[in-house]
Structures are given as structure tokens and as C-alpha cells.
């Protein structure tokens, strides 16, 4: 079938008209070497496909931690031998939760639609054929719902660009709160690589994930205050756009980056060096990563607890007293983390003591995380000790 210009027709127009006009089929989109597909049936979008291994369903499930590499390899071999779709195989094996498979398919549809929209250029064709799916693993997504989500993703892309503008080549880490379960698999790998002082570009090349999906997880960690602006030059707009369009370059789905024993030793030595420098806040982040990787290691656990205690003690001794009242003031720089925004917004309404702020937010955040946010705000001039307390 003749290929048509995506730029002329536009993704939004196609999603509105094609599933309505044809009962079933495949929308095939091409841009250079990249090919993406949206499957439709009975006026709904039912699945998505790609020629980029980083976008395969199995890789999505590995990234979120719903599928281990052994199960994936078993299902992948079965897929090659039988030509049955990965979702159906995993459902039959029963080792991956059904809801997780459905969510991964849904995520694939949304990501595929957004990336094709982001291309802006390219070609498309409609194939009047339909792959044999297992009814149990298909999803049904209304095209108008999909369009609404793509529009939301447009705003998120602006947030991603803004994040890269302030992040720097070598971001800082601040893992002062939460448990290992608070992060999905791919986020663990991002954290480990940044802890080993890998650059943004090194992380992009090491992890088998499309740049857009990787950026969304980095943004999530950035919003949680886990990743902070660091050293070096930020990614430029042209570099961001280039990474958005190109394929990952992987030949086949791969295991996520794992922390080797040598790197574990390197990270442990880094933690010891930071402790000697009395930078307890940074030491907490390093030992929390080590503890996540080896939760039964008594040394990691006890050192982490000791560093957390020293952070709190150091704050009350050198930064602010628990009974000091603080208020907002004109600052400089970017208020980055969600906890910083929360504390700053709260103080705009009322002057309070440090202890009162900690008590007010203790159900959502640990004391050490709240104190770190106050410290960063104070360092940037956004909060100061109130005259009332003096």
C-alpha cells in the first residue's frame, strides 16, 4: 500500500479517523530506520509494536521489575519457536502478574503514540490485516483517551527539557528517604550508575531503554528529590531532540545494567572517603544504595543508621535549632525537589519552627528528608531564620 506523509495528515487526525473507518488493522509509522505500529480492532487501540528491541514488551516488564531475566529468556525462546506473542506466552507461563502485562501493553501504546507524534515527520500506511493476539492479554484503549494522554505527555516533555537544563552531566544523588520498593527496576539501575559517577550520556548508552522512557524515570527521581543538579554541562535541546527520534541501537533485548562486585567495592570505598570528609548527607545516599543491594549486610545497615543520626545531629548543631522559627526570603537558583516545594509553599503561609515543620510532615517524609530540604532552601536563600525567634 502507498505510504502517506505523516506531516500532512498528522497523528491526531489518524487516531480519530482510522479506527472509526476500518474495523481492524495496523497503522504502520516509519521515520528513517525507526518503525512503530499501533494495532486497532473494533474502534479501539489494542496494542503496539516497534522494530526497536528497547520497546519490546519483555523489556518493559524487565524495566519495571515484573519479569526476571531467566523468565524472559524462557519466554523469548518460546516466542522464536512458536511465533506466539510475548504477552500471551507470559500469561500462559503464569509467572508474570496479568495486571502488569496489561499495564505494560497500555504503556507501550501510549509511548508509541507520543513518540510518533513527536517525530512530526515520516510516513504511514494502513495494513488491513490483524495479528493473532490472545484475547486475555489484549487491551482496549479508546483513541480519544489516548489523544488526551498524548497531550499531557507534551507538557511532561517540557518538564523533561527543563530538568536537563539544570541537571548537569554528573547529577548529585540524595537518597535520604524511602525503601528499595519505592523504585522500579530501571530506577535502581539509574541510581547505581549515577552513584558510580557515570555521566548522563554514559547512562543513556549503558541502559537498554529508549531515551524518552529513560528520561521519564529520571524525571520521576528528580521530582522525588533523589536526583539533584550536579556538575558539568547539561544536555542541549538539539541533543535531547536527536535522542528522542533515534533508536537505541541495540540488536536484541538485554539484561539491565547490574552492579558488579568490583563496582560494589568501589562504591563502598567512595562511601568511606565521604565519611572521612564528614559529608554525612552524601554518605547516607551511598550507603542506602549499598544497603538496597545487600539488605542483609550488617555493616551497610549499621553505617547507614549512623550516618542518618549524624545528619540530623549536624543539622541541629550547625544549621538550625529545632525551636528556631524560619520564614521565606528571596532566593537564588532553582527549587528542585517536591519536598522543597512543599516546605517552601507551607512557609509562605505561616512562620513556623523547624520542629513544627518536621512534625507536620512526618507522615509523608522522614525527618532527615525534611531537614535536607530546609538546608537546601536555606543554602539557596529561600528560607532564613525568623527575627521573631531571636
Short mmCIF file of C-alpha atoms in Angstrom, two decimals:
data_model
loop_
_atom_site.label_atom_id
_atom_site.label_comp_id
_atom_site.label_asym_id
_atom_site.label_seq_id
_atom_site.Cartn_x
_atom_site.Cartn_y
_atom_site.Cartn_z
CA UNK A 1 0.00 0.00 0.00
CA UNK A 2 1.20 3.51 -0.76
CA UNK A 3 2.88 5.31 2.09
CA UNK A 4 1.49 8.70 3.07
CA UNK A 5 3.09 11.72 4.71
CA UNK A 6 2.63 11.82 8.46
CA UNK A 7 3.34 15.53 8.42
CA UNK A 8 0.39 16.17 6.08
CA UNK A 9 -2.19 14.02 7.86
CA UNK A 10 -0.99 14.24 11.48
CA UNK A 11 -1.21 11.60 14.20
CA UNK A 12 -4.21 13.19 15.95
CA UNK A 13 -6.27 13.11 12.76
CA UNK A 14 -5.28 9.49 12.06
CA UNK A 15 -6.19 8.29 15.56
CA UNK A 16 -9.59 9.90 15.26
CA UNK A 17 -10.42 8.66 11.75
CA UNK A 18 -8.71 5.32 11.05
CA UNK A 19 -10.19 3.11 13.84
CA UNK A 20 -13.59 4.66 13.08
CA UNK A 21 -13.35 4.00 9.35
CA UNK A 22 -11.85 0.49 9.40
CA UNK A 23 -12.95 -2.35 11.64
CA UNK A 24 -9.45 -3.73 12.24
CA UNK A 25 -5.89 -3.28 11.04
CA UNK A 26 -2.45 -1.84 11.75
CA UNK A 27 -1.20 1.72 11.48
CA UNK A 28 2.47 1.50 10.48
CA UNK A 29 4.65 4.60 11.03
CA UNK A 30 8.20 4.98 9.69
CA UNK A 31 10.89 7.57 10.21
CA UNK A 32 14.30 6.64 8.87
CA UNK A 33 15.19 3.26 10.38
CA UNK A 34 12.53 3.50 13.08
CA UNK A 35 9.22 1.73 12.65
CA UNK A 36 6.33 1.79 15.10
CA UNK A 37 2.91 0.18 14.92
CA UNK A 38 -0.48 0.70 16.51
CA UNK A 39 -2.98 -2.15 16.28
CA UNK A 40 -6.71 -1.39 16.25
CA UNK A 41 -9.83 -3.53 16.45
CA UNK A 42 -13.49 -2.57 16.74
CA UNK A 43 -12.74 1.19 17.18
CA UNK A 44 -10.17 0.63 19.96
CA UNK A 45 -6.38 0.64 20.05
CA UNK A 46 -5.39 -2.84 21.21
CA UNK A 47 -1.60 -2.99 21.09
CA UNK A 48 1.66 -1.50 19.85
CA UNK A 49 4.83 -2.72 18.18
CA UNK A 50 8.29 -1.49 17.26
CA UNK A 51 11.44 -2.62 15.48
CA UNK A 52 13.46 -1.27 18.43
CA UNK A 53 14.27 -4.06 20.96
CA UNK A 54 14.23 -1.48 23.77
CA UNK A 55 10.47 -1.15 23.14
CA UNK A 56 9.64 -4.87 23.29
CA UNK A 57 7.03 -5.91 25.84
CA UNK A 58 9.52 -8.15 27.65
CA UNK A 59 11.92 -5.24 28.07
CA UNK A 60 9.11 -3.09 29.52
CA UNK A 61 8.39 -5.80 32.09
CA UNK A 62 12.08 -6.21 32.96
CA UNK A 63 12.41 -2.45 33.40
CA UNK A 64 9.52 -2.28 35.86
CA UNK A 65 10.70 -5.39 37.74
CA UNK A 66 7.72 -7.57 36.80
CA UNK A 67 9.87 -10.05 34.87
CA UNK A 68 13.27 -11.52 35.70
CA UNK A 69 15.86 -12.28 33.06
CA UNK A 70 15.51 -16.07 33.38
CA UNK A 71 11.76 -15.98 32.77
CA UNK A 72 12.26 -13.54 29.94
CA UNK A 73 14.83 -15.78 28.21
CA UNK A 74 12.49 -18.75 28.52
CA UNK A 75 9.55 -16.79 27.07
CA UNK A 76 11.75 -15.27 24.33
CA UNK A 77 12.91 -18.72 23.16
CA UNK A 78 9.29 -19.88 23.10
CA UNK A 79 8.32 -16.81 21.09
CA UNK A 80 11.01 -17.53 18.48
CA UNK A 81 9.94 -21.18 18.20
CA UNK A 82 6.18 -20.67 18.10
CA UNK A 83 5.67 -17.07 16.84
CA UNK A 84 3.20 -16.57 19.70
CA UNK A 85 3.21 -13.03 21.13
CA UNK A 86 5.22 -12.38 24.30
CA UNK A 87 2.18 -11.26 26.30
CA UNK A 88 0.30 -14.49 25.56
CA UNK A 89 3.34 -16.62 26.46
CA UNK A 90 3.87 -14.83 29.77
CA UNK A 91 0.19 -15.16 30.58
CA UNK A 92 0.32 -18.90 29.89
CA UNK A 93 3.51 -19.37 31.93
CA UNK A 94 1.78 -17.56 34.78
CA UNK A 95 4.98 -16.13 36.27
CA UNK A 96 4.19 -12.52 35.47
CA UNK A 97 1.09 -10.92 37.04
CA UNK A 98 -1.69 -10.44 34.49
CA UNK A 99 -2.31 -6.83 35.56
CA UNK A 100 1.36 -6.00 35.00
CA UNK A 101 1.23 -7.39 31.46
CA UNK A 102 -1.87 -5.33 30.70
CA UNK A 103 -0.27 -2.19 32.14
CA UNK A 104 2.91 -2.75 30.12
CA UNK A 105 0.85 -3.09 26.91
CA UNK A 106 -1.01 0.09 27.77
CA UNK A 107 2.29 1.90 28.47
CA UNK A 108 3.64 0.70 25.12
CA UNK A 109 0.61 2.11 23.29
CA UNK A 110 0.95 5.49 24.99
CA UNK A 111 4.73 5.70 24.44
CA UNK A 112 4.37 4.63 20.80
CA UNK A 113 1.69 7.24 20.08
CA UNK A 114 3.65 10.00 21.78
CA UNK A 115 6.93 9.22 20.02
CA UNK A 116 5.22 9.09 16.62
CA UNK A 117 3.56 12.42 17.42
CA UNK A 118 6.97 13.75 18.48
CA UNK A 119 8.52 12.74 15.15
CA UNK A 120 6.32 15.28 13.38
CA UNK A 121 7.61 13.88 10.09
CA UNK A 122 7.77 10.45 8.49
CA UNK A 123 5.33 8.21 6.64
CA UNK A 124 2.42 5.94 7.50
CA UNK A 125 0.38 3.21 5.89
CA UNK A 126 -2.71 1.25 6.92
CA UNK A 127 -2.48 -2.55 6.73
CA UNK A 128 -5.84 -4.30 6.57
CA UNK A 129 -4.63 -7.31 8.47
CA UNK A 130 -4.58 -8.05 12.16
CA UNK A 131 -2.16 -10.13 14.27
CA UNK A 132 -3.43 -13.07 16.28
CA UNK A 133 -3.40 -11.95 19.90
CA UNK A 134 -4.55 -13.89 22.91
CA UNK A 135 -7.85 -12.28 23.95
CA UNK A 136 -6.62 -12.48 27.54
CA UNK A 137 -3.69 -10.13 27.02
CA UNK A 138 -5.09 -7.59 24.60
CA UNK A 139 -6.09 -4.21 25.94
CA UNK A 140 -8.78 -1.88 24.65
CA UNK A 141 -7.98 1.81 24.64
CA UNK A 142 -10.30 4.45 23.26
CA UNK A 143 -8.42 6.61 20.69
CA UNK A 144 -9.77 9.81 22.24
CA UNK A 145 -8.46 8.75 25.66
CA UNK A 146 -5.10 8.08 24.04
CA UNK A 147 -5.09 11.53 22.45
CA UNK A 148 -5.77 13.16 25.82
CA UNK A 149 -2.82 11.30 27.37
CA UNK A 150 -0.52 12.28 24.49
CA UNK A 151 -1.43 15.93 25.12
CA UNK A 152 -0.49 15.50 28.79
CA UNK A 153 2.81 13.95 27.70
CA UNK A 154 3.52 17.10 25.71
CA UNK A 155 3.64 19.04 28.98
CA UNK A 156 5.75 16.33 30.57
CA UNK A 157 8.22 16.70 27.70
CA UNK A 158 8.58 20.37 28.63
CA UNK A 159 9.34 19.25 32.20
CA UNK A 160 11.98 16.83 30.88
CA UNK A 161 13.66 19.58 28.86
CA UNK A 162 13.59 21.93 31.88
CA UNK A 163 15.10 19.18 34.05
CA UNK A 164 18.00 18.60 31.68
CA UNK A 165 18.62 22.35 31.60
CA UNK A 166 19.59 22.30 35.29
CA UNK A 167 20.81 18.75 35.87
CA UNK A 168 24.36 18.87 34.53
CA UNK A 169 26.40 15.98 33.10
CA UNK A 170 27.06 14.47 36.54
CA UNK A 171 23.98 14.78 38.78
CA UNK A 172 24.13 14.52 42.57
CA UNK A 173 22.16 11.90 44.49
CA UNK A 174 20.15 12.46 47.64
CA UNK A 175 18.52 9.21 48.74
CA UNK A 176 17.51 10.21 52.22
CA UNK A 177 14.07 8.66 52.33
CA UNK A 178 12.10 5.67 51.15
CA UNK A 179 12.74 1.97 50.72
CA UNK A 180 14.02 -0.13 47.84
CA UNK A 181 10.43 -0.96 46.85
CA UNK A 182 9.78 2.73 46.19
CA UNK A 183 11.78 2.46 42.96
CA UNK A 184 11.11 0.27 39.93
CA UNK A 185 13.91 -1.84 38.46
CA UNK A 186 15.12 0.66 35.88
CA UNK A 187 15.25 3.41 38.52
CA UNK A 188 17.55 1.27 40.67
CA UNK A 189 19.94 0.99 37.73
CA UNK A 190 19.85 4.76 37.09
CA UNK A 191 20.62 5.43 40.77
CA UNK A 192 23.52 2.94 40.84
CA UNK A 193 25.12 4.40 37.72
CA UNK A 194 24.89 7.98 38.98
CA UNK A 195 26.30 6.83 42.33
CA UNK A 196 29.32 5.50 40.40
CA UNK A 197 29.64 8.99 38.90
CA UNK A 198 28.61 7.99 35.39
CA UNK A 199 27.56 10.90 33.18
CA UNK A 200 24.10 11.38 31.68
CA UNK A 201 25.42 10.25 28.28
CA UNK A 202 27.03 7.14 29.79
CA UNK A 203 23.75 6.19 31.47
CA UNK A 204 21.92 6.64 28.15
CA UNK A 205 24.38 4.31 26.40
CA UNK A 206 24.55 1.68 29.16
CA UNK A 207 20.84 1.07 29.76
CA UNK A 208 18.72 -0.78 27.16
CA UNK A 209 15.92 1.76 27.23
CA UNK A 210 14.72 4.35 24.74
CA UNK A 211 15.87 7.86 25.70
CA UNK A 212 12.29 9.04 26.25
CA UNK A 213 11.42 6.23 28.67
CA UNK A 214 14.74 6.69 30.47
CA UNK A 215 14.10 10.44 30.75
CA UNK A 216 10.67 9.87 32.25
CA UNK A 217 12.20 7.73 35.00
CA UNK A 218 14.97 10.27 35.61
CA UNK A 219 12.26 12.96 35.84
CA UNK A 220 10.37 10.86 38.39
CA UNK A 221 13.53 10.54 40.51
CA UNK A 222 14.23 14.25 40.03
CA UNK A 223 10.74 15.18 41.25
CA UNK A 224 11.19 12.93 44.29
CA UNK A 225 14.43 14.72 45.15
CA UNK A 226 16.58 11.62 44.56
CA UNK A 227 18.48 13.21 41.66
CA UNK A 228 19.72 16.78 42.08
CA UNK A 229 21.58 19.25 39.84
CA UNK A 230 25.27 18.45 39.71
CA UNK A 231 28.42 19.31 37.79
CA UNK A 232 29.11 19.65 34.08
CA UNK A 233 27.20 20.82 31.05
CA UNK A 234 23.52 19.99 30.63
CA UNK A 235 22.10 18.25 27.57
CA UNK A 236 21.24 20.78 24.89
CA UNK A 237 17.86 21.00 23.16
CA UNK A 238 19.26 19.62 19.89
CA UNK A 239 20.79 16.65 21.72
CA UNK A 240 17.52 15.94 23.51
CA UNK A 241 15.54 16.04 20.25
CA UNK A 242 18.10 13.87 18.48
CA UNK A 243 17.92 11.24 21.23
CA UNK A 244 14.12 11.32 21.13
CA UNK A 245 14.00 10.34 17.46
CA UNK A 246 16.78 7.80 17.09
CA UNK A 247 16.62 4.12 18.01
CA UNK A 248 18.59 2.68 20.91
CA UNK A 249 20.92 0.80 18.58
CA UNK A 250 20.52 -2.48 20.49
CA UNK A 251 20.49 -5.68 18.48
CA UNK A 252 18.42 -7.64 20.99
CA UNK A 253 16.78 -7.22 24.40
CA UNK A 254 19.41 -7.13 27.11
CA UNK A 255 19.79 -7.56 30.82
CA UNK A 256 19.62 -4.31 32.75
CA UNK A 257 22.93 -2.96 33.96
CA UNK A 258 23.94 -4.82 37.12
CA UNK A 259 26.33 -3.59 39.80
CA UNK A 260 29.44 -5.81 39.68
CA UNK A 261 31.40 -6.85 42.77
CA UNK A 262 34.27 -4.55 41.75
CA UNK A 263 31.86 -1.61 41.42
CA UNK A 264 30.32 -2.51 44.79
CA UNK A 265 33.78 -2.30 46.35
CA UNK A 266 34.40 0.98 44.53
CA UNK A 267 31.14 2.40 45.88
CA UNK A 268 31.98 1.21 49.41
CA UNK A 269 35.39 2.93 49.22
CA UNK A 270 33.67 6.07 47.98
CA UNK A 271 31.36 5.95 51.00
CA UNK A 272 34.32 5.60 53.37
CA UNK A 273 36.05 8.58 51.73
CA UNK A 274 32.92 10.72 52.04
CA UNK A 275 32.63 9.82 55.74
CA UNK A 276 36.23 10.91 56.30
CA UNK A 277 35.31 14.23 54.67
CA UNK A 278 32.38 14.47 57.14
CA UNK A 279 29.85 14.87 54.30
CA UNK A 280 27.22 12.80 56.10
CA UNK A 281 24.34 13.79 53.79
CA UNK A 282 26.12 12.37 50.76
CA UNK A 283 27.28 9.33 52.76
CA UNK A 284 23.65 8.44 53.53
CA UNK A 285 22.90 8.22 49.78
CA UNK A 286 25.88 5.94 49.11
CA UNK A 287 25.14 3.57 52.00
CA UNK A 288 21.45 3.48 51.19
CA UNK A 289 22.36 2.20 47.69
CA UNK A 290 24.69 -0.40 49.20
CA UNK A 291 22.00 -1.43 51.67
CA UNK A 292 19.40 -1.70 48.87
CA UNK A 293 21.77 -4.03 47.00
CA UNK A 294 22.65 -6.11 50.11
CA UNK A 295 19.90 -5.70 52.74
CA UNK A 296 21.39 -8.49 54.92
CA UNK A 297 24.78 -6.79 55.19
CA UNK A 298 25.07 -5.66 58.82
CA UNK A 299 27.91 -3.21 58.10
CA UNK A 300 25.89 -1.38 55.44
CA UNK A 301 22.80 -1.29 57.66
CA UNK A 302 24.58 -0.03 60.78
CA UNK A 303 26.67 2.53 58.88
CA UNK A 304 23.52 3.86 57.20
CA UNK A 305 21.78 4.30 60.56
CA UNK A 306 24.87 6.00 62.00
CA UNK A 307 25.09 8.42 59.05
CA UNK A 308 21.37 9.27 59.32
CA UNK A 309 21.82 10.09 63.01
CA UNK A 310 24.88 12.27 62.25
CA UNK A 311 22.97 14.16 59.53
CA UNK A 312 20.19 15.08 61.95
CA UNK A 313 22.67 15.93 64.72
CA UNK A 314 24.78 18.03 62.30
CA UNK A 315 21.71 19.95 61.12
CA UNK A 316 20.56 20.92 64.61
CA UNK A 317 24.10 21.78 65.69
CA UNK A 318 25.33 23.78 62.68
CA UNK A 319 22.29 24.83 60.59
CA UNK A 320 19.21 25.50 62.74
CA UNK A 321 18.00 24.65 66.21
CA UNK A 322 14.72 22.64 66.50
CA UNK A 323 12.99 25.65 68.08
CA UNK A 324 14.23 28.21 65.54
CA UNK A 325 11.42 29.80 63.58
CA UNK A 326 12.03 30.14 59.85
CA UNK A 327 10.40 32.20 57.14
CA UNK A 328 10.69 32.60 53.38
CA UNK A 329 13.00 35.10 51.72
CA UNK A 330 14.05 35.97 48.15
CA UNK A 331 16.40 33.23 46.99
CA UNK A 332 18.55 32.40 44.01
CA UNK A 333 18.64 29.24 41.92
CA UNK A 334 16.07 26.54 41.29
CA UNK A 335 13.80 24.94 43.88
CA UNK A 336 14.07 21.39 42.62
CA UNK A 337 12.58 18.63 44.76
CA UNK A 338 8.94 18.13 45.64
CA UNK A 339 9.79 18.27 49.36
CA UNK A 340 11.50 21.65 48.87
CA UNK A 341 8.42 22.96 47.03
CA UNK A 342 6.14 21.62 49.77
CA UNK A 343 8.14 23.18 52.63
CA UNK A 344 8.59 26.49 50.80
CA UNK A 345 4.87 26.76 49.94
CA UNK A 346 3.97 25.89 53.52
CA UNK A 347 6.25 28.59 54.95
CA UNK A 348 4.80 31.21 52.60
CA UNK A 349 1.58 30.87 54.57
CA UNK A 350 2.99 30.86 58.09
CA UNK A 351 6.27 31.21 60.02
CA UNK A 352 6.97 28.02 61.98
CA UNK A 353 9.72 26.32 63.97
CA UNK A 354 11.81 23.56 62.43
CA UNK A 355 10.31 21.09 64.90
CA UNK A 356 6.75 22.09 63.94
CA UNK A 357 7.53 21.61 60.24
CA UNK A 358 9.05 18.16 60.86
CA UNK A 359 6.04 17.15 62.96
CA UNK A 360 3.56 18.44 60.38
CA UNK A 361 5.08 16.43 57.51
CA UNK A 362 6.31 13.36 59.43
CA UNK A 363 3.56 11.12 57.99
CA UNK A 364 4.79 11.73 54.43
CA UNK A 365 8.52 12.28 54.84
CA UNK A 366 11.25 11.24 57.23
CA UNK A 367 12.90 13.83 59.47
CA UNK A 368 16.18 13.59 57.59
CA UNK A 369 14.48 14.29 54.24
CA UNK A 370 12.62 17.35 55.58
CA UNK A 371 15.78 18.71 57.18
CA UNK A 372 17.70 18.20 53.92
CA UNK A 373 15.03 20.20 52.06
CA UNK A 374 15.20 23.03 54.62
CA UNK A 375 19.02 23.01 54.41
CA UNK A 376 18.97 23.25 50.59
CA UNK A 377 16.38 26.05 50.71
CA UNK A 378 18.49 27.91 53.28
CA UNK A 379 21.67 27.44 51.22
CA UNK A 380 19.88 28.97 48.21
CA UNK A 381 18.45 31.79 50.32
CA UNK A 382 14.79 30.80 50.03
CA UNK A 383 14.33 30.46 53.79
CA UNK A 384 16.00 32.19 56.71
CA UNK A 385 15.88 32.25 60.48
CA UNK A 386 12.99 34.43 61.57
CA UNK A 387 13.69 37.58 63.61
CA UNK A 388 10.73 36.59 65.81
CA UNK A 389 12.71 33.65 67.17
CA UNK A 390 15.72 35.75 68.18
#
